[in-house]
Short mmCIF file of C-alpha atoms in Angstrom, two decimals:
data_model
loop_
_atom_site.label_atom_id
_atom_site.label_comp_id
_atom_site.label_asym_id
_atom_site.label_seq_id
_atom_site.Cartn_x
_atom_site.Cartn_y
_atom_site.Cartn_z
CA UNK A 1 37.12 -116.37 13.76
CA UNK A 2 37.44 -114.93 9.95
CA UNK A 3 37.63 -111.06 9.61
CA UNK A 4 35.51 -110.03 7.47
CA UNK A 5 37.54 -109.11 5.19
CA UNK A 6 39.05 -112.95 5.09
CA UNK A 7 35.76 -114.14 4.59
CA UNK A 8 35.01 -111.84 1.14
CA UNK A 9 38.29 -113.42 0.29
CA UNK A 10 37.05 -116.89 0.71
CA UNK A 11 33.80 -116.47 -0.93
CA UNK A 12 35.48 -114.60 -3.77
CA UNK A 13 37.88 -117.72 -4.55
CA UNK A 14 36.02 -120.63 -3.51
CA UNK A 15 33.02 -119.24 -5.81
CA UNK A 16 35.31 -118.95 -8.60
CA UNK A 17 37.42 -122.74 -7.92
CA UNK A 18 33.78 -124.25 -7.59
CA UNK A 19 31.97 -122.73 -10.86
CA UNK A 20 35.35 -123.75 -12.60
CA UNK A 21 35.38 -127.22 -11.89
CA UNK A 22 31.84 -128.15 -12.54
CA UNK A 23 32.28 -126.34 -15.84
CA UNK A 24 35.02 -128.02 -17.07
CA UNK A 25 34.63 -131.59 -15.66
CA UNK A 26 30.92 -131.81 -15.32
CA UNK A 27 29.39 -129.30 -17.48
CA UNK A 28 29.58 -131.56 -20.97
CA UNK A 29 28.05 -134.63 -18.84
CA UNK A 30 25.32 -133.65 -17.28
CA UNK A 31 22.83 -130.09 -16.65
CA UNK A 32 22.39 -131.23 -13.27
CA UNK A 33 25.45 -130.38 -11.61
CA UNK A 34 25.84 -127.18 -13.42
CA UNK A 35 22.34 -125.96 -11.71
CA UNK A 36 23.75 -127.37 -8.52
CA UNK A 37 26.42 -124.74 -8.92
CA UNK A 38 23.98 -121.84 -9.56
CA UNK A 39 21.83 -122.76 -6.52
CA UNK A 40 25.46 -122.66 -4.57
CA UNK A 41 26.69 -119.44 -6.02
CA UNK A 42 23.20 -117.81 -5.57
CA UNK A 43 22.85 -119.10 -1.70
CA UNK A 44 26.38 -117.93 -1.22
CA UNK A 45 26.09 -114.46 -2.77
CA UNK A 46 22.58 -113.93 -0.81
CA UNK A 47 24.46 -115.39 2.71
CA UNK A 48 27.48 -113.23 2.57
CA UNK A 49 25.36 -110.09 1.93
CA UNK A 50 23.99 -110.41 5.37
CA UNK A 51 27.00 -109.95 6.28
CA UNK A 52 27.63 -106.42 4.92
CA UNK A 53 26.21 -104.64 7.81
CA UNK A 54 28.18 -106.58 10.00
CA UNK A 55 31.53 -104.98 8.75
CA UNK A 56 33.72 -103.29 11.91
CA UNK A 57 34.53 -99.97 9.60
CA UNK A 58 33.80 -98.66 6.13
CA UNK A 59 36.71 -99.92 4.38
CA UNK A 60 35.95 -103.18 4.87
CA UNK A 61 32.51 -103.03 4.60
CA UNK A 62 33.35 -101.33 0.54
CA UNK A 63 36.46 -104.62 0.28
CA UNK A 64 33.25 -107.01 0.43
CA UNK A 65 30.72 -105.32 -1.51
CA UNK A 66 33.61 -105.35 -4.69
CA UNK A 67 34.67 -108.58 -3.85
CA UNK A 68 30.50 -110.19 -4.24
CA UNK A 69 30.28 -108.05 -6.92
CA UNK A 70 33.19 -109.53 -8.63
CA UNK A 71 31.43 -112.78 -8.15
CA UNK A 72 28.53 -111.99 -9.48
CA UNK A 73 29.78 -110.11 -12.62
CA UNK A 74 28.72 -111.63 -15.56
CA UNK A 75 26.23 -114.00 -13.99
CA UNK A 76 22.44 -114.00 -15.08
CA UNK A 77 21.27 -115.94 -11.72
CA UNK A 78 22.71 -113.67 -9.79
CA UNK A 79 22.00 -109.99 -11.41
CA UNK A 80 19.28 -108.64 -9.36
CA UNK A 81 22.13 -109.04 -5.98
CA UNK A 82 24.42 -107.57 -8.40
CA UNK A 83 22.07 -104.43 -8.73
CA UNK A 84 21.12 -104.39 -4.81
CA UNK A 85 25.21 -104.64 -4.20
CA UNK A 86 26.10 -101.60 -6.67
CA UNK A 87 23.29 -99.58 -5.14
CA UNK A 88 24.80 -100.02 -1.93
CA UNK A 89 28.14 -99.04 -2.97
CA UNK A 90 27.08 -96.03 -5.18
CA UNK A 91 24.94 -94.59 -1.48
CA UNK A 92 28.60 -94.92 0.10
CA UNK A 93 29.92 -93.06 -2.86
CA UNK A 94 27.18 -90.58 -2.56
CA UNK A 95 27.42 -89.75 1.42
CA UNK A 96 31.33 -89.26 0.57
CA UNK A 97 30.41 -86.23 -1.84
CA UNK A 98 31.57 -88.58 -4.30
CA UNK A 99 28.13 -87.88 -6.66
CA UNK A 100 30.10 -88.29 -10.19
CA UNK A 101 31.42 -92.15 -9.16
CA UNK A 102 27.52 -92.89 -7.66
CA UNK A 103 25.83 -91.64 -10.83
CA UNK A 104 28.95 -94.13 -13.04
CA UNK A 105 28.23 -97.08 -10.56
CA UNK A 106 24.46 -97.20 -11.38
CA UNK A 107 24.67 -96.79 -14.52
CA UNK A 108 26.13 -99.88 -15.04
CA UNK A 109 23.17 -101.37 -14.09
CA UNK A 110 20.85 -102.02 -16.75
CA UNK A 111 17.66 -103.42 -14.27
CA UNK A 112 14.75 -102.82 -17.07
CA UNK A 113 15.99 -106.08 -18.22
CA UNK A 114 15.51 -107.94 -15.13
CA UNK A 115 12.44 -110.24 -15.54
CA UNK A 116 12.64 -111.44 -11.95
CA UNK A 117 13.09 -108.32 -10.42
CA UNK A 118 9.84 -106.95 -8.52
CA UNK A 119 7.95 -103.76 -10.93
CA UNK A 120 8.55 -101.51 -7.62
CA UNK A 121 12.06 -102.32 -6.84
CA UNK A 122 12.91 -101.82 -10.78
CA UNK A 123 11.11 -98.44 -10.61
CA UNK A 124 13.06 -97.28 -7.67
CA UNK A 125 16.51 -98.28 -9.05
CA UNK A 126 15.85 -96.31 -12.52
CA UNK A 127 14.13 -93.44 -9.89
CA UNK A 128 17.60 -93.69 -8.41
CA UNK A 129 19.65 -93.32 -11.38
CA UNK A 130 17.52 -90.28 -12.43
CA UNK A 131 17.99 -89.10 -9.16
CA UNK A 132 21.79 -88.94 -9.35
CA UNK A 133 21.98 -87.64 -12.91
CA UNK A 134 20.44 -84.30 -11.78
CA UNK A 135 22.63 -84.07 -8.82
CA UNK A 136 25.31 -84.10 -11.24
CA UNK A 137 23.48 -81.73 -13.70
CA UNK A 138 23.75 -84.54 -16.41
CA UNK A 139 19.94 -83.78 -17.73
CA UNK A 140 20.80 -84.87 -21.78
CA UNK A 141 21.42 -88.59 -19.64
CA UNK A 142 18.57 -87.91 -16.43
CA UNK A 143 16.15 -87.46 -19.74
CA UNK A 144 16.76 -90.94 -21.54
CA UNK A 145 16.76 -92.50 -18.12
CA UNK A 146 13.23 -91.08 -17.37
CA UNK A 147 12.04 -92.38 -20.35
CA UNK A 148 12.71 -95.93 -19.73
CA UNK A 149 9.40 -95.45 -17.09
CA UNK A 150 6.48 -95.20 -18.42
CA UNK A 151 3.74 -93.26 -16.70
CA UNK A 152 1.09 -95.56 -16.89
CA UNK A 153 3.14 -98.46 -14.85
CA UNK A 154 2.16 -96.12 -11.94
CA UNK A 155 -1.65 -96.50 -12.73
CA UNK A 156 -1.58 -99.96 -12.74
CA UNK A 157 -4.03 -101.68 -10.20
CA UNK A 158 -2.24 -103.07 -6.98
CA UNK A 159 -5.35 -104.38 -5.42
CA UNK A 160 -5.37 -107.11 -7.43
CA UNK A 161 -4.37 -110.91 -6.42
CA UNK A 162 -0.48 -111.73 -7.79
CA UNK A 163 -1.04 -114.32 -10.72
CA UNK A 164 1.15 -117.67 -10.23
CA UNK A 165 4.10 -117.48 -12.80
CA UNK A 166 3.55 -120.72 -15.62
CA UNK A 167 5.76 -122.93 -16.44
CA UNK A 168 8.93 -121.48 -17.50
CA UNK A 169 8.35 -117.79 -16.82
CA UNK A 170 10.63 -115.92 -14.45
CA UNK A 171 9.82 -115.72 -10.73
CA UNK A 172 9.64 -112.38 -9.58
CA UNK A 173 11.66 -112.06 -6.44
CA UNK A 174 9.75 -110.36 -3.44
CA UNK A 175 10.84 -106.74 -3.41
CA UNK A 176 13.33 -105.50 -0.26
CA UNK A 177 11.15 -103.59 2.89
CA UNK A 178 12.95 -100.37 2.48
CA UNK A 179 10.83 -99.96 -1.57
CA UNK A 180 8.35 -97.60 -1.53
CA UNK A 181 5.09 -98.53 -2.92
CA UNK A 182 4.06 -97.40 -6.43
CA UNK A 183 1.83 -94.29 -5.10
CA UNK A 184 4.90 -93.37 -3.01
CA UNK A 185 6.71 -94.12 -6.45
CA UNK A 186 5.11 -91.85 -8.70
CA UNK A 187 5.60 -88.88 -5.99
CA UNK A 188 9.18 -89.45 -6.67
CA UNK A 189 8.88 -89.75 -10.08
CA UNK A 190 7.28 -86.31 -10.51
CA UNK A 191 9.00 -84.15 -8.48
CA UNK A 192 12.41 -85.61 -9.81
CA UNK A 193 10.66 -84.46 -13.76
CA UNK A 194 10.00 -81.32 -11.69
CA UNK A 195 13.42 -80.44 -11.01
CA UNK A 196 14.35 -81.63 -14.95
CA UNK A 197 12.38 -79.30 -16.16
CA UNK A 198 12.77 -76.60 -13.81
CA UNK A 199 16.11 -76.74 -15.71
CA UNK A 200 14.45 -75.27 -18.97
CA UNK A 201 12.25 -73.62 -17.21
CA UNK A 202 9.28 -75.65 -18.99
CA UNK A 203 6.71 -73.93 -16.98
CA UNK A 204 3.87 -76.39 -19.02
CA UNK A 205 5.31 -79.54 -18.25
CA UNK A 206 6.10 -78.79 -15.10
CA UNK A 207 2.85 -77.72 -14.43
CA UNK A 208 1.25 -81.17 -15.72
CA UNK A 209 3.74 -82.85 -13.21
CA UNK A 210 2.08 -80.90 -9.95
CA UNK A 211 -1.13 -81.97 -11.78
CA UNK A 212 -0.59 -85.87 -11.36
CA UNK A 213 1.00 -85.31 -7.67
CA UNK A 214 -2.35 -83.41 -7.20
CA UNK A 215 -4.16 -86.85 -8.59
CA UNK A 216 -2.38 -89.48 -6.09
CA UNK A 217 -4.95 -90.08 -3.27
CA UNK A 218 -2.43 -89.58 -0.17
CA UNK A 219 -2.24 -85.55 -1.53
CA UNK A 220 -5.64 -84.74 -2.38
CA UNK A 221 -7.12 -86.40 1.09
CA UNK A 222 -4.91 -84.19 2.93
CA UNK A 223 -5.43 -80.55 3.00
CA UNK A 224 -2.10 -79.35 3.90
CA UNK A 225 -0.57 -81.41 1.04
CA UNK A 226 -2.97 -80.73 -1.97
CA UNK A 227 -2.91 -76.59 -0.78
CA UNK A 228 0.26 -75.53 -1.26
CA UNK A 229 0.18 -78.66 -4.99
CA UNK A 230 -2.42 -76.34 -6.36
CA UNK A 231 -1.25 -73.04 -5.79
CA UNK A 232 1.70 -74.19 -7.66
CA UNK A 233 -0.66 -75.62 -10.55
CA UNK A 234 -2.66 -72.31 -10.69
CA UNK A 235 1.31 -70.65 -10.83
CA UNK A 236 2.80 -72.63 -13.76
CA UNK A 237 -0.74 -72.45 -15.63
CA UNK A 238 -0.08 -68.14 -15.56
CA UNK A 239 3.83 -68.56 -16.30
CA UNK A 240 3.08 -70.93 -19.27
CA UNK A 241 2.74 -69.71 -22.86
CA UNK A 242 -0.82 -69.83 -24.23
CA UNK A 243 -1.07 -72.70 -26.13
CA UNK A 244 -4.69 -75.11 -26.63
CA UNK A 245 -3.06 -77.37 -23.93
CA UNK A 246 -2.64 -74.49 -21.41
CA UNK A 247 -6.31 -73.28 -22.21
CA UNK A 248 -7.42 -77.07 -21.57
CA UNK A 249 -5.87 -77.06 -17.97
CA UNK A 250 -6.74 -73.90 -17.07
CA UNK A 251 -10.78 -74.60 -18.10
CA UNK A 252 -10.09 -77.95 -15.99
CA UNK A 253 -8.27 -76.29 -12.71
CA UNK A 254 -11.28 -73.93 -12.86
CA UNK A 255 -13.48 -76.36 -12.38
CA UNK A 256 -11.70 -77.72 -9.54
CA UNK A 257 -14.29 -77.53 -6.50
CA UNK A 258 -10.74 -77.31 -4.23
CA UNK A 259 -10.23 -73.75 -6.06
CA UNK A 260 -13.12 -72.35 -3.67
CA UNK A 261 -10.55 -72.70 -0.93
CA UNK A 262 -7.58 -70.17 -2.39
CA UNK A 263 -10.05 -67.81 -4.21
CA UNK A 264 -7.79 -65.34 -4.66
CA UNK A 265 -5.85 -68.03 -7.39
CA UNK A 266 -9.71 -69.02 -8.50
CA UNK A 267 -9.51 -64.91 -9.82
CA UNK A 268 -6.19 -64.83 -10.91
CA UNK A 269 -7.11 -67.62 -13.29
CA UNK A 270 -10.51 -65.59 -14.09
CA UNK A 271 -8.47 -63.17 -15.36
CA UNK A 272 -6.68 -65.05 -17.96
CA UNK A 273 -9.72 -66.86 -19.74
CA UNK A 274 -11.79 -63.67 -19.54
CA UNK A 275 -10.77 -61.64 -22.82
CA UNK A 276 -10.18 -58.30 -21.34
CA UNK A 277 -6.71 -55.98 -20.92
CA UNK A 278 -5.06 -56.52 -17.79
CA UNK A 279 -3.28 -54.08 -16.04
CA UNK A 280 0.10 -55.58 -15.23
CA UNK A 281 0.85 -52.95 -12.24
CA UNK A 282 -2.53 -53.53 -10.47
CA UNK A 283 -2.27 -57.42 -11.46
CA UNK A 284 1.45 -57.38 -9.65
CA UNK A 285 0.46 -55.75 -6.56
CA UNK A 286 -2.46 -57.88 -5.68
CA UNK A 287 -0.55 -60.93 -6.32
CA UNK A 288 2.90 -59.93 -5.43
CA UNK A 289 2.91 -61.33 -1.87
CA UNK A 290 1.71 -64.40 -2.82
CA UNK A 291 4.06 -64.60 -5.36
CA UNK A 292 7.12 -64.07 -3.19
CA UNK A 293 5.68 -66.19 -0.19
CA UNK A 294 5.65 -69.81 -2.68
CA UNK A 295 9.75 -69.85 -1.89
CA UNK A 296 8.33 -70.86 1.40
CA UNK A 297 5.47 -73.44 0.19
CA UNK A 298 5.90 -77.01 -0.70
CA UNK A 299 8.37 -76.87 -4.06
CA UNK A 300 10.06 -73.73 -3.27
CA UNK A 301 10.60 -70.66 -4.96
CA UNK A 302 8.78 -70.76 -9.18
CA UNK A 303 12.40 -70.03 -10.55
CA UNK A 304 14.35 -66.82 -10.99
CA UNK A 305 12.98 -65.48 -14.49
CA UNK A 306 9.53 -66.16 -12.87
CA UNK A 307 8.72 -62.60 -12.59
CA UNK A 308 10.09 -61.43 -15.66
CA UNK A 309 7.98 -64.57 -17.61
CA UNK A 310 4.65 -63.54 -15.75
CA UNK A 311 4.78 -59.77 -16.88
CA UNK A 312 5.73 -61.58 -20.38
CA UNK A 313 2.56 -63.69 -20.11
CA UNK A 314 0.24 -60.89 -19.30
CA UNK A 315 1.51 -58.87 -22.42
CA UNK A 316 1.05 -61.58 -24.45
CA UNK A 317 -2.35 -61.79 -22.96
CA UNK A 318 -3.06 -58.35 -23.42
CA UNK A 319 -1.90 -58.64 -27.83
CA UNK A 320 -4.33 -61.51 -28.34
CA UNK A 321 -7.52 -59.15 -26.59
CA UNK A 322 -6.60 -56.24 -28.50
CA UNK A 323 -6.06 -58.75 -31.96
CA UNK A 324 -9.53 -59.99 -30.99
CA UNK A 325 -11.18 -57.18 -30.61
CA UNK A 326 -9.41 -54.70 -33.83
CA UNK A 327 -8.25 -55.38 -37.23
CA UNK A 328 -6.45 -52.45 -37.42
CA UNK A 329 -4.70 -50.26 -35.08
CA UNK A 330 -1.99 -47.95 -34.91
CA UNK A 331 0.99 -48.47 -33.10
CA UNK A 332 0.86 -45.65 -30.64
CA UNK A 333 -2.38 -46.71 -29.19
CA UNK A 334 -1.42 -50.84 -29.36
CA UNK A 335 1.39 -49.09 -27.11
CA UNK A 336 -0.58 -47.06 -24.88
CA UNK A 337 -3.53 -50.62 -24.48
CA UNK A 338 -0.12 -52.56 -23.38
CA UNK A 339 1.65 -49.93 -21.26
CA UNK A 340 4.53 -50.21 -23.06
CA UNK A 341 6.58 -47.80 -25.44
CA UNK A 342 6.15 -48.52 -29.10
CA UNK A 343 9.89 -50.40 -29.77
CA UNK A 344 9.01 -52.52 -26.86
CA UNK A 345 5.15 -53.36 -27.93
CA UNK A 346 6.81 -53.59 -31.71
CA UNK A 347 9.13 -56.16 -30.15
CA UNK A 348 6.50 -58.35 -28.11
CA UNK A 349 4.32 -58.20 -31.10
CA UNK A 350 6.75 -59.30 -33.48
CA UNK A 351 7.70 -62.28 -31.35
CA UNK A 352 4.11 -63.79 -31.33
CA UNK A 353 4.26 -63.44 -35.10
CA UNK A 354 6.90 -65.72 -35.51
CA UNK A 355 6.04 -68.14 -32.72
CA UNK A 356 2.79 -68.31 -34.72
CA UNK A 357 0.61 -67.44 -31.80
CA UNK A 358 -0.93 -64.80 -34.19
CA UNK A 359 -1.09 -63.57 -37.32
CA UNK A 360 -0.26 -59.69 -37.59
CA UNK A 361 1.36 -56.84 -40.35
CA UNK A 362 3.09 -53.52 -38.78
CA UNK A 363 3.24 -50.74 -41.88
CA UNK A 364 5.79 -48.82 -40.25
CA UNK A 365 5.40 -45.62 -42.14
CA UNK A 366 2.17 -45.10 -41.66
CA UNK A 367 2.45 -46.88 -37.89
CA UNK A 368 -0.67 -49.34 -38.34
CA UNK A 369 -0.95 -53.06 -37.22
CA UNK A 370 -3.08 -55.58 -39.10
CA UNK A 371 -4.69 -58.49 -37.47
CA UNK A 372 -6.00 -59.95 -40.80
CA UNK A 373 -4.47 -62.66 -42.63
CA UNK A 374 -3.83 -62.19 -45.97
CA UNK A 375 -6.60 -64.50 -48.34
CA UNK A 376 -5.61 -65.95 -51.12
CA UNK A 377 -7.79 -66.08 -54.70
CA UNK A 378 -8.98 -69.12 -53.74
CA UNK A 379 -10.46 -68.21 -50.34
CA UNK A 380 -11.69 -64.74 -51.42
CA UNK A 381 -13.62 -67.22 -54.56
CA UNK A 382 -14.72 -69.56 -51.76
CA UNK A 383 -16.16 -66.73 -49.38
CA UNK A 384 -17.73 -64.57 -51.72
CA UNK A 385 -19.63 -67.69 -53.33
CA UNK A 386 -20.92 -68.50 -50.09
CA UNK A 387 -22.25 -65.62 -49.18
CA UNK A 388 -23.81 -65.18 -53.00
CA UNK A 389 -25.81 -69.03 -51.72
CA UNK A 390 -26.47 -67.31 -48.33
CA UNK A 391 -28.17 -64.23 -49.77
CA UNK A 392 -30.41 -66.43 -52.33
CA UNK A 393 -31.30 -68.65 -49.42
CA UNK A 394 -32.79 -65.32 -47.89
CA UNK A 395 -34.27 -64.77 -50.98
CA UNK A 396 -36.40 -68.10 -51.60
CA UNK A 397 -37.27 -67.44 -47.95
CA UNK A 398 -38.95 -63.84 -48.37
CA UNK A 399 -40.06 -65.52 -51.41
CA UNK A 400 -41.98 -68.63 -49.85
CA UNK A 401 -43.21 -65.77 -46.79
CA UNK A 402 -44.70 -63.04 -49.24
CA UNK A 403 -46.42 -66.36 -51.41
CA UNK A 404 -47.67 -67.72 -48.28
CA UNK A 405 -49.24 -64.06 -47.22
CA UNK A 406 -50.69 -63.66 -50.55
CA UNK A 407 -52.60 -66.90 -50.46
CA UNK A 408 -53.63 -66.26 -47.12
CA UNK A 409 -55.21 -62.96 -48.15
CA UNK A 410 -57.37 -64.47 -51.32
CA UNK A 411 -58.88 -66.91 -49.41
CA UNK A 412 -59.78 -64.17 -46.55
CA UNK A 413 -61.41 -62.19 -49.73
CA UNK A 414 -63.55 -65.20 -51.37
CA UNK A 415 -65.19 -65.50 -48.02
#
């Protein structure tokens, strides 16, 4: 009996003697023999990888992986083994703390090109590669490898009957047991954005990522799953800045029927669309439990500049009631409606200004802020002429009413 070891060593030359010869002495007379050879070098490759788990020890086990791989470099028949066989080799990498080799290994593997590779297996080897990139904290290359997956292959219909391939398509190869379906598939997909983002602490996008793992039917039929999901939506929604997108979620979440369960996030939401000052120390200690309890919910902890972003949210909340409600107002009470001291509330204020969340002018010697933007000729023409067309519209109206009586009252008198 071969070792197994001797038998990579056969496969590995008699592969390479056998696609030699019927390239050089048959290939120019006939096609025939030359996709004899690709049936052999495919049914060879596919045998000897049953043989993998086989192996007596690791080393050997890695010696026959390299050598099929070898053997299937460079070969188009053969490239979807050649990505199952480097996926198995960068998960030995990986369990040997060797993350930095894994993450190398799949990259090598370019499977958005496969046409006869199954949607779901393609998905999970890109999931995979993503995967690996963050465990390495390479997010610049975990980005562009997310973006090779679109979203909307994970909305695609599965229900429906698999179309026979025409003549000369591709036949998609039946996807390995151990691939998760597509539901299962988007999961993964989310929470591995999750953790990207987490990075930047993109509390918005993370926030729409809970929102689709809160859409996929398996979560939202199952209490203890879609609980702890939306807590963490109602979270992010606070910890984001405001922004029309933020406002659109948190109208949506609102209407959520599944709010009624966690009411005490159903009024920490209240609080945010309803334009009134919020006190941040009262706000803090009726949420501060819950806060520090979500390091033990589904997604851990909300990051560590969490707290110092949420008192940062409800100040910013607090400048665009008092904006709302004045045009002008001194700095010393701005400070006092804010709970702040005036260089900090100066500070906050200023920031908003040049993110463009508001428009605002601080005089600073006389200490007064002005929520008014500045009109131009043009507008000032353009509103005083139409309120000059509103007030002659009145006009012709009391005009047409005091006519109207008049006539009424001479006909009363002729009778």
């Amino acid at each position: 009996m071969f070792s197994s070891l001797q038998v990579a060593l056969l496969i590995y030359f008699g592969m390479n003697i056998i696609s030699d010869f019927f390239s050089i002495v048959w290939g120019p007379v006939t096609f025939g023999f030359s996709h004899v050879v690709i049936q052999a070098v495919q049914a060879m490759v596919q045998q000897a990888m049953q043989y993998i788990d086989q192996t007596p020890d690791l080393d050997t086990k890695v010696e026959l992986i390299k050598t099929l791989n070898s053997v299937s470099a460079g070969k188009i028949y053969v490239e979807i083994e050649r990505a199952r066989l480097i996926k198995k080799l960068a998960k030995i990498k990986e369990e040997q703390g060797l993350i930095a080799e894994a993450a190398d290994l799949m990259q090598e593997i370019a499977v958005e090109t496969f046409g006869a590779m199954a949607k779901t297996e393609k998905t999970a080897f890109i999931l995979e590669q993503v995967r690996l990139c963050l465990d390495r904290q390479d997010y610049v290359r975990a980005q562009i490898l997310s973006r090779k997956i679109s979203p909307r292959v994970f909305e695609a219909e599965t229900s429906k009957e698999k179309k026979k391939p025409k003549e000369g398509e591709s036949v998609i190869e039946e996807p390995p047991a151990d691939i998760p379906s597509l539901l299962e598939l988007k999961k993964i997909y989310y929470q591995l954005m999750i953790r990207y983002y987490s990075h930047s602490n993109d509390y918005l996008e993370i926030c729409r990522c809970y929102k689709a793992i809160y859409e996929i039917p398996s979560v939202k039929e199952d209490p203890s799953q879609w609980i702890p999901v939306l807590r963490k939506i109602c979270w992010y929604l606070v910890l984001s800045p405001h922004d029309p997108m933020q406002s659109s979620l948190i109208n949506s979440t609102l209407e959520d029927k599944n709010l009624s369960e966690i009411p005490q996030f159903r009024l920490l939401l209240k609080q945010l669309v309803t334009m009134e000052v919020i006190q941040w120390t009262s706000l803090w200690n009726t949420f501060k439990v819950e806060f520090e309890n979500e390091k033990n919910m589904l997604g851990g902890s909300l990051g560590g500049k969490a707290a110092e972003d949420l008192r940062l949210r409800v100040i910013e909340h607090n400048i665009l009631v008092v904006s709302k409600y004045y045009s002008r107002i001194t700095m010393k009470r701005l400070a006092d409606l804010l709970c702040l001291d005036i260089q900090e509330a100066e500070k906050h204020l200023s920031e908003m200004v040049v993110s463009k969340a508001l428009v605002a002018k601080i005089d600073r010697p006389v200490g007064i802020v002005s929520f008014q933007a500045a009109k131009d000729s043009n507008d000032t023409l353009n509103s005083w002429a139409m309120n000059l067309e509103k007030l002659l519209d009145l006009v012709e109206k009391s005009c047409h009413q005091i006519h109207k009586e008049t006539m009424v009252h001479k006909t009363a008198l002729q009778v």
